[in-house]
mmCIF file of C-alpha atoms in Angstrom:
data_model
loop_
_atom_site.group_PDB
_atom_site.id
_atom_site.type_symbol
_atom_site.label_atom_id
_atom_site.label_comp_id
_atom_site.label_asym_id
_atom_site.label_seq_id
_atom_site.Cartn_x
_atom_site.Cartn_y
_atom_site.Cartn_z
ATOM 1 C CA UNK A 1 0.000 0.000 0.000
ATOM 2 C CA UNK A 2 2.608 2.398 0.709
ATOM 3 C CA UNK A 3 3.563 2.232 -3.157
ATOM 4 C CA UNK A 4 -0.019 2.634 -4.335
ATOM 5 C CA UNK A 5 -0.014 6.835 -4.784
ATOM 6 C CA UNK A 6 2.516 6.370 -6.401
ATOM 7 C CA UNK A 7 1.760 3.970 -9.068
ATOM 8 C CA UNK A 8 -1.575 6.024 -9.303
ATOM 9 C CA UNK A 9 0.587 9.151 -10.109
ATOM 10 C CA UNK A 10 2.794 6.980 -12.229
ATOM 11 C CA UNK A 11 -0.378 5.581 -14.321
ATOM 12 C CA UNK A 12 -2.302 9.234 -14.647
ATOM 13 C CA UNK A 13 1.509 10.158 -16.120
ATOM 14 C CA UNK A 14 1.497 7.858 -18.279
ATOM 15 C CA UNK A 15 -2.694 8.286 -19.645
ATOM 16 C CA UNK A 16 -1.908 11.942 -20.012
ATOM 17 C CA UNK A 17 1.069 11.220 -22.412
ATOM 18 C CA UNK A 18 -2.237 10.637 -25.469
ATOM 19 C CA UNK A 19 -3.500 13.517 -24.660
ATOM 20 C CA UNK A 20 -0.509 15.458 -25.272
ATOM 21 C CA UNK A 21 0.580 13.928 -28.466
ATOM 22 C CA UNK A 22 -3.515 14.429 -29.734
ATOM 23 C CA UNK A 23 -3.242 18.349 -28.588
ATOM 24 C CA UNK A 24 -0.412 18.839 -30.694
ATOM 25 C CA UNK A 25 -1.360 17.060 -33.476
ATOM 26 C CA UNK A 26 -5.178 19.161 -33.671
ATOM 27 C CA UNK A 27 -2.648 22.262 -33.040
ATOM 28 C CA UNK A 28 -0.187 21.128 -36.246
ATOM 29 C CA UNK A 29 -3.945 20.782 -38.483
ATOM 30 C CA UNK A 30 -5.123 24.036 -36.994
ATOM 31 C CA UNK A 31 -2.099 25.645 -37.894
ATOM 32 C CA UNK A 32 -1.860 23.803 -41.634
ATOM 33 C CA UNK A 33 -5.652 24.817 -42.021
ATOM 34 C CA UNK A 34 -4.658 28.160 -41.094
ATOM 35 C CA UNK A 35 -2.067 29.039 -43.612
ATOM 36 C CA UNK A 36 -3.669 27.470 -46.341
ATOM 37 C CA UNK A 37 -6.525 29.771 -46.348
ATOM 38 C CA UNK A 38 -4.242 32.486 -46.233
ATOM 39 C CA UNK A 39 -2.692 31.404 -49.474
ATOM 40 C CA UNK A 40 -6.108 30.790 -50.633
ATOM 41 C CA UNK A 41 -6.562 34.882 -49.267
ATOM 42 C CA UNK A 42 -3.641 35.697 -51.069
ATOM 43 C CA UNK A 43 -4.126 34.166 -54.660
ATOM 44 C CA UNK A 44 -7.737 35.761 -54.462
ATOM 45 C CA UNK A 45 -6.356 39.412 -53.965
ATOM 46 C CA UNK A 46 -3.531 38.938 -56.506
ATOM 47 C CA UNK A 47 -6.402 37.503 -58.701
ATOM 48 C CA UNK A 48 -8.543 40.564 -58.035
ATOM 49 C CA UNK A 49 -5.266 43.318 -58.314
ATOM 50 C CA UNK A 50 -4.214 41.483 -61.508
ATOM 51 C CA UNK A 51 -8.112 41.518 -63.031
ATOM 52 C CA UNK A 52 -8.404 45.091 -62.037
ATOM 53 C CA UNK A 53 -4.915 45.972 -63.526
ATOM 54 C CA UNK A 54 -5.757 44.325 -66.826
ATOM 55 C CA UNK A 55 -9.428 45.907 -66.761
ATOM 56 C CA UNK A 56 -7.637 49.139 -66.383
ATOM 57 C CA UNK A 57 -5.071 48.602 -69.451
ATOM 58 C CA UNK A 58 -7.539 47.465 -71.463
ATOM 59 C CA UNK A 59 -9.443 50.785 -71.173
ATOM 60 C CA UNK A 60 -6.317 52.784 -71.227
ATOM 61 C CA UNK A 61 -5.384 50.844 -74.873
ATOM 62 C CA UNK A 62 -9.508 51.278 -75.603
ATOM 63 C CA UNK A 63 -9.256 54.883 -74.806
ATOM 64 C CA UNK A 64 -6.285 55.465 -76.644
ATOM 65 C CA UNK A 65 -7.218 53.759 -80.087
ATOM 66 C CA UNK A 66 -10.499 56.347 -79.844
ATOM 67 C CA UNK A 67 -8.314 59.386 -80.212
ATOM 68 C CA UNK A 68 -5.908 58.278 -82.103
ATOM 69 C CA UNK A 69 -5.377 59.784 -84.818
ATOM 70 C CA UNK A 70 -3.346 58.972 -87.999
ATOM 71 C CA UNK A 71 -1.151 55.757 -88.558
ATOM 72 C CA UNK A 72 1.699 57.248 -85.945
ATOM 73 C CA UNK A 73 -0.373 57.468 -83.026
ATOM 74 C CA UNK A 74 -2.166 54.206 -83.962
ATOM 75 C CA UNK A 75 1.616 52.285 -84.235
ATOM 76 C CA UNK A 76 2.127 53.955 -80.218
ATOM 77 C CA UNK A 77 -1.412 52.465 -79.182
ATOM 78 C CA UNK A 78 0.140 49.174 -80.538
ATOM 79 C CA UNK A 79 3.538 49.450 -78.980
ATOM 80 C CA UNK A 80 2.203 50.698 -75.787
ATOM 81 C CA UNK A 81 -0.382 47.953 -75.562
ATOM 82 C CA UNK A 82 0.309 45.146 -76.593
ATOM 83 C CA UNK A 83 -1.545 42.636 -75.222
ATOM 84 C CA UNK A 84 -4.531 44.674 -75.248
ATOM 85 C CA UNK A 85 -7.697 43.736 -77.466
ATOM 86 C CA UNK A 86 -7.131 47.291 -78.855
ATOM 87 C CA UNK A 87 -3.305 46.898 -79.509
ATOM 88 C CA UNK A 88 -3.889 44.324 -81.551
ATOM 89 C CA UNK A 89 -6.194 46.029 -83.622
ATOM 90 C CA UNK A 90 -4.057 49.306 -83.709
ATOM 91 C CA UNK A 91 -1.416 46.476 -84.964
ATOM 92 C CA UNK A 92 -3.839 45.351 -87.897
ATOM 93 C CA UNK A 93 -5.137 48.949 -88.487
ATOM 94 C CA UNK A 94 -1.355 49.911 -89.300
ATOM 95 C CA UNK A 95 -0.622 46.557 -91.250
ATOM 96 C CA UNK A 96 -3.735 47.267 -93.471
ATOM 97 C CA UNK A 97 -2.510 50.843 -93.940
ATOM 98 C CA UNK A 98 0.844 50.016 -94.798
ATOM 99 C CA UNK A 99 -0.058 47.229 -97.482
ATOM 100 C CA UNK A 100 -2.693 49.852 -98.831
ATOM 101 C CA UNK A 101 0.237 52.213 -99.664
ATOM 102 C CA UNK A 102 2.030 48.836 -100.960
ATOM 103 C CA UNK A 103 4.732 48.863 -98.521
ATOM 104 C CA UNK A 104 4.498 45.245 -98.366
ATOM 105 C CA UNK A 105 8.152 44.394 -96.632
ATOM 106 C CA UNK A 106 6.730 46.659 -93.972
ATOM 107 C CA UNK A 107 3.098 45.308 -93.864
ATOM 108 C CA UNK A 108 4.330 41.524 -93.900
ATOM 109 C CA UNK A 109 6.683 42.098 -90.498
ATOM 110 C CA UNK A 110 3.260 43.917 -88.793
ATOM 111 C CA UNK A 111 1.303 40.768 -89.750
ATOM 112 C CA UNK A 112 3.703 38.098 -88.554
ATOM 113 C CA UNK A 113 4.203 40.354 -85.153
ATOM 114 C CA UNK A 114 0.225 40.465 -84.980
ATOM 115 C CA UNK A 115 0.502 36.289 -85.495
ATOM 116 C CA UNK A 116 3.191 35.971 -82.965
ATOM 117 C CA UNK A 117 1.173 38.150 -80.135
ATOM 118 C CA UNK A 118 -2.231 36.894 -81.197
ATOM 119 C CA UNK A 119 -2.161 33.889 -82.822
ATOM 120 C CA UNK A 120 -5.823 32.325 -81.960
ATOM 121 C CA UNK A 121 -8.142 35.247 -82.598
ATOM 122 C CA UNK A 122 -10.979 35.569 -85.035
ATOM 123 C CA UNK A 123 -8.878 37.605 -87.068
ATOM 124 C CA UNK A 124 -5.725 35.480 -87.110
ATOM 125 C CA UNK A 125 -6.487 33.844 -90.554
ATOM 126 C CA UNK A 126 -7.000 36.927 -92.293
ATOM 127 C CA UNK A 127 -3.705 37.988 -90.775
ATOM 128 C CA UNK A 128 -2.071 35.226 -92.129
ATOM 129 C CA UNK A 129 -3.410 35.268 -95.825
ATOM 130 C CA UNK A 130 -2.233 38.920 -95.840
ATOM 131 C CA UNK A 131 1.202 38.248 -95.159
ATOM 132 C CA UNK A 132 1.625 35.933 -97.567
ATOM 133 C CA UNK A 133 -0.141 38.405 -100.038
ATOM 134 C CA UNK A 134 2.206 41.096 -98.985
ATOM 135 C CA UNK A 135 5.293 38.442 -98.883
ATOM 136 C CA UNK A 136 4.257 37.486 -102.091
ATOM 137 C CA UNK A 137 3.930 41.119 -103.485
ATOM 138 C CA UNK A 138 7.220 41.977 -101.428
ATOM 139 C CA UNK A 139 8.762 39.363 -104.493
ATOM 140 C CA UNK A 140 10.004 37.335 -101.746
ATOM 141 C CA UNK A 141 8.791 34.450 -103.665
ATOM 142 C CA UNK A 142 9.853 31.479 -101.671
ATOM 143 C CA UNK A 143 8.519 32.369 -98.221
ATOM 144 C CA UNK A 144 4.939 33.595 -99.519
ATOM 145 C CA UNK A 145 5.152 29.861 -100.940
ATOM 146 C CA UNK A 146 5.788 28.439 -97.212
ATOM 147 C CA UNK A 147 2.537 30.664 -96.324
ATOM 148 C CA UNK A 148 0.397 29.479 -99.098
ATOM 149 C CA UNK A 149 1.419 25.918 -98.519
ATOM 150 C CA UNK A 150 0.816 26.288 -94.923
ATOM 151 C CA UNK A 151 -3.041 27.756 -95.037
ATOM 152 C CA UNK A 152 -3.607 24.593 -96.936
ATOM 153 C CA UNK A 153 -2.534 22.071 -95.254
ATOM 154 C CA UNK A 154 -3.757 23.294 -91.790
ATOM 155 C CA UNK A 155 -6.471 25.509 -92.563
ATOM 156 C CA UNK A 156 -8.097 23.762 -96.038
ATOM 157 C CA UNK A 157 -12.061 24.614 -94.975
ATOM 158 C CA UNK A 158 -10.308 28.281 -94.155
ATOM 159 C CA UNK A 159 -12.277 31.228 -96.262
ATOM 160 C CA UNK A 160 -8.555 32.202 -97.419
ATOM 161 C CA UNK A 161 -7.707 28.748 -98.999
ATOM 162 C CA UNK A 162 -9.323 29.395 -102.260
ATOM 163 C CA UNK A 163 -6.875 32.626 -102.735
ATOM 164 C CA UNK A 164 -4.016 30.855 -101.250
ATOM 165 C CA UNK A 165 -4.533 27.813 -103.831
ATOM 166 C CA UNK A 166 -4.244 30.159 -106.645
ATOM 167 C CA UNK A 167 -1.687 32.077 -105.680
ATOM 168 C CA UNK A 168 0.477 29.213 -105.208
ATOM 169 C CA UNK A 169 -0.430 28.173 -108.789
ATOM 170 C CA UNK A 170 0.688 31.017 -110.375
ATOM 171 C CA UNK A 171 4.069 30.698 -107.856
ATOM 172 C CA UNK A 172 4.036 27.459 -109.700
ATOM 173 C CA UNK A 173 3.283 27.884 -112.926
ATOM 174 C CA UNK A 174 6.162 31.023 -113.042
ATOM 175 C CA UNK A 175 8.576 27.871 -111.899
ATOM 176 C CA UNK A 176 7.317 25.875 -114.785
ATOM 177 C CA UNK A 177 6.179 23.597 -112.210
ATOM 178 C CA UNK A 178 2.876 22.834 -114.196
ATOM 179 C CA UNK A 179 2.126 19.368 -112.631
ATOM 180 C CA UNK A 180 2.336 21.374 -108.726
ATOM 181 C CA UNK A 181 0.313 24.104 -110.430
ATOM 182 C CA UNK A 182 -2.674 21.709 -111.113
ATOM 183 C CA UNK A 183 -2.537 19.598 -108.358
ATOM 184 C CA UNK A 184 -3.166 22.314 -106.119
ATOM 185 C CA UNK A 185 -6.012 23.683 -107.625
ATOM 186 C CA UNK A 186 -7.560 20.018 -108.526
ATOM 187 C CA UNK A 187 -7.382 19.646 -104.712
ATOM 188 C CA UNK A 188 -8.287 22.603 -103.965
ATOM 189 C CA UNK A 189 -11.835 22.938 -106.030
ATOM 190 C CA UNK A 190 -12.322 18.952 -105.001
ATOM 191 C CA UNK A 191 -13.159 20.120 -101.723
ATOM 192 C CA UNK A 192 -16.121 21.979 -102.773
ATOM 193 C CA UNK A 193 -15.971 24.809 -100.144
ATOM 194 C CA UNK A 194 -17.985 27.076 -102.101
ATOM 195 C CA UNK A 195 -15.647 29.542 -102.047
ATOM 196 C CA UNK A 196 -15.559 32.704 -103.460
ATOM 197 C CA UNK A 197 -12.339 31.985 -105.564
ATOM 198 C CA UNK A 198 -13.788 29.243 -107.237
ATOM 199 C CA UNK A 199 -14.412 30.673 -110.558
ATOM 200 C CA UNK A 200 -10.915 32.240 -110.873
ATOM 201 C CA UNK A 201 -8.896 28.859 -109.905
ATOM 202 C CA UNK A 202 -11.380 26.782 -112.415
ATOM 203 C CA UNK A 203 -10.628 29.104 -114.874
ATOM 204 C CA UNK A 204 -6.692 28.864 -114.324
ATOM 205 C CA UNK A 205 -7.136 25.065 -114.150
ATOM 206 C CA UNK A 206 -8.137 25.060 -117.756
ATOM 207 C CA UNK A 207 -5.697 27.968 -118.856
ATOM 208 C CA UNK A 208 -3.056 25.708 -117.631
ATOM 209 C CA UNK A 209 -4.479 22.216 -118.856
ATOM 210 C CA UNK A 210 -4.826 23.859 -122.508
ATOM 211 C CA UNK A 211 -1.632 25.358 -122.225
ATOM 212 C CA UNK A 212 -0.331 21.850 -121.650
ATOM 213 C CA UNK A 213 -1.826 20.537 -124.676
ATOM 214 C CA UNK A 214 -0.011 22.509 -126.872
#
């Protein structure tokens, strides 16, 4: 008996030891539950700053583009903001101005910086067709052949195939190339894309199959 209290003190020691571990394992959650919702806190307000920010910009570039006026202070509207929905169309307003005043060199490196910055918009395959018009014009013969090729292969339901397919012909058919020539518009009006450049690619089709003949 006279070692009883303290095996009693020895065994409430030794219950108490759970209880300690469990406290500081509820304390290591609270603490883990804790600073993840204060990097759930902090992506939020970065979310909101960076949404705000861009909001901002994209009225600034809006803004801008309004008042703008003349191809100079359009080309600042696209160098200022570029990322902007309005930068890129300050981009294609001055690449359409330039290839109006058939300064294609200059209009082909606006298009392929438009592709590079915005390469998935609605307006991307337009962009593309143009610069391998102005390539084309620029008489840099062999890349606006790369473009042509390319719209075809990827993009052959695209609105711009038809004038890439006869372009290319005539590429070919100035390289005597008269069997690439054909093929590409054979494929081309095969597809049956009702396409506005239908009637001038049939009609090159048989200018160059009757020019064959003879």
């Amino acid at each position: 008996m006279l070692f009883s209290p303290m095996a009693e003190e020895s065994n409430n020691s030794f219950n108490d030891q759970p209880v300690l571990i469990e406290d500081n394992s509820m304390a290591q959650i609270a603490r883990n539950v804790i600073i993840g919702a204060l990097v759930v806190v902090i992506a939020v307000v970065a979310t909101v700053v960076y949404l705000n920010k861009k909001q901002n910009t994209e009225e600034a570039a809006s803004a801008a583009l309004a008042e703008a006026k003349g191809p100079e202070q359009i080309q600042k509207v696209a160098d200022q903001y570029p990322r902007t929905s309005a930068g890129a169309s300050a981009l294609l307003l001055v690449a359409a101005t330039k290839q109006e005043k058939q300064d294609f060199a200059a209009a082909a490196d606006l298009y392929a910086r438009y592709l590079k910055d915005h390469p998935k918009t609605p307006f991307s395959p337009a962009a593309e067709f143009a610069k391998a018009q102005c390539l084309d014009a620029a008489g840099k013969k062999a890349e606006a052949q790369s473009e042509y090729v390319s719209i075809l292969e990827t993009k052959p339901t695209s609105p711009y195939a038809g004038g890439a397919a006869v372009a290319l012909a005539k590429i070919y058919r100035a390289d005597n190339n008269q069997r690439a020539a054909e093929q590409t518009l054979t494929t081309f009006l095969s597809n049956d894309l009702n396409s506005s450049f239908q009637a001038e690619a049939s009609r090159l089709l048989v200018e160059l199959q009757q020019n064959a003949k003879k």
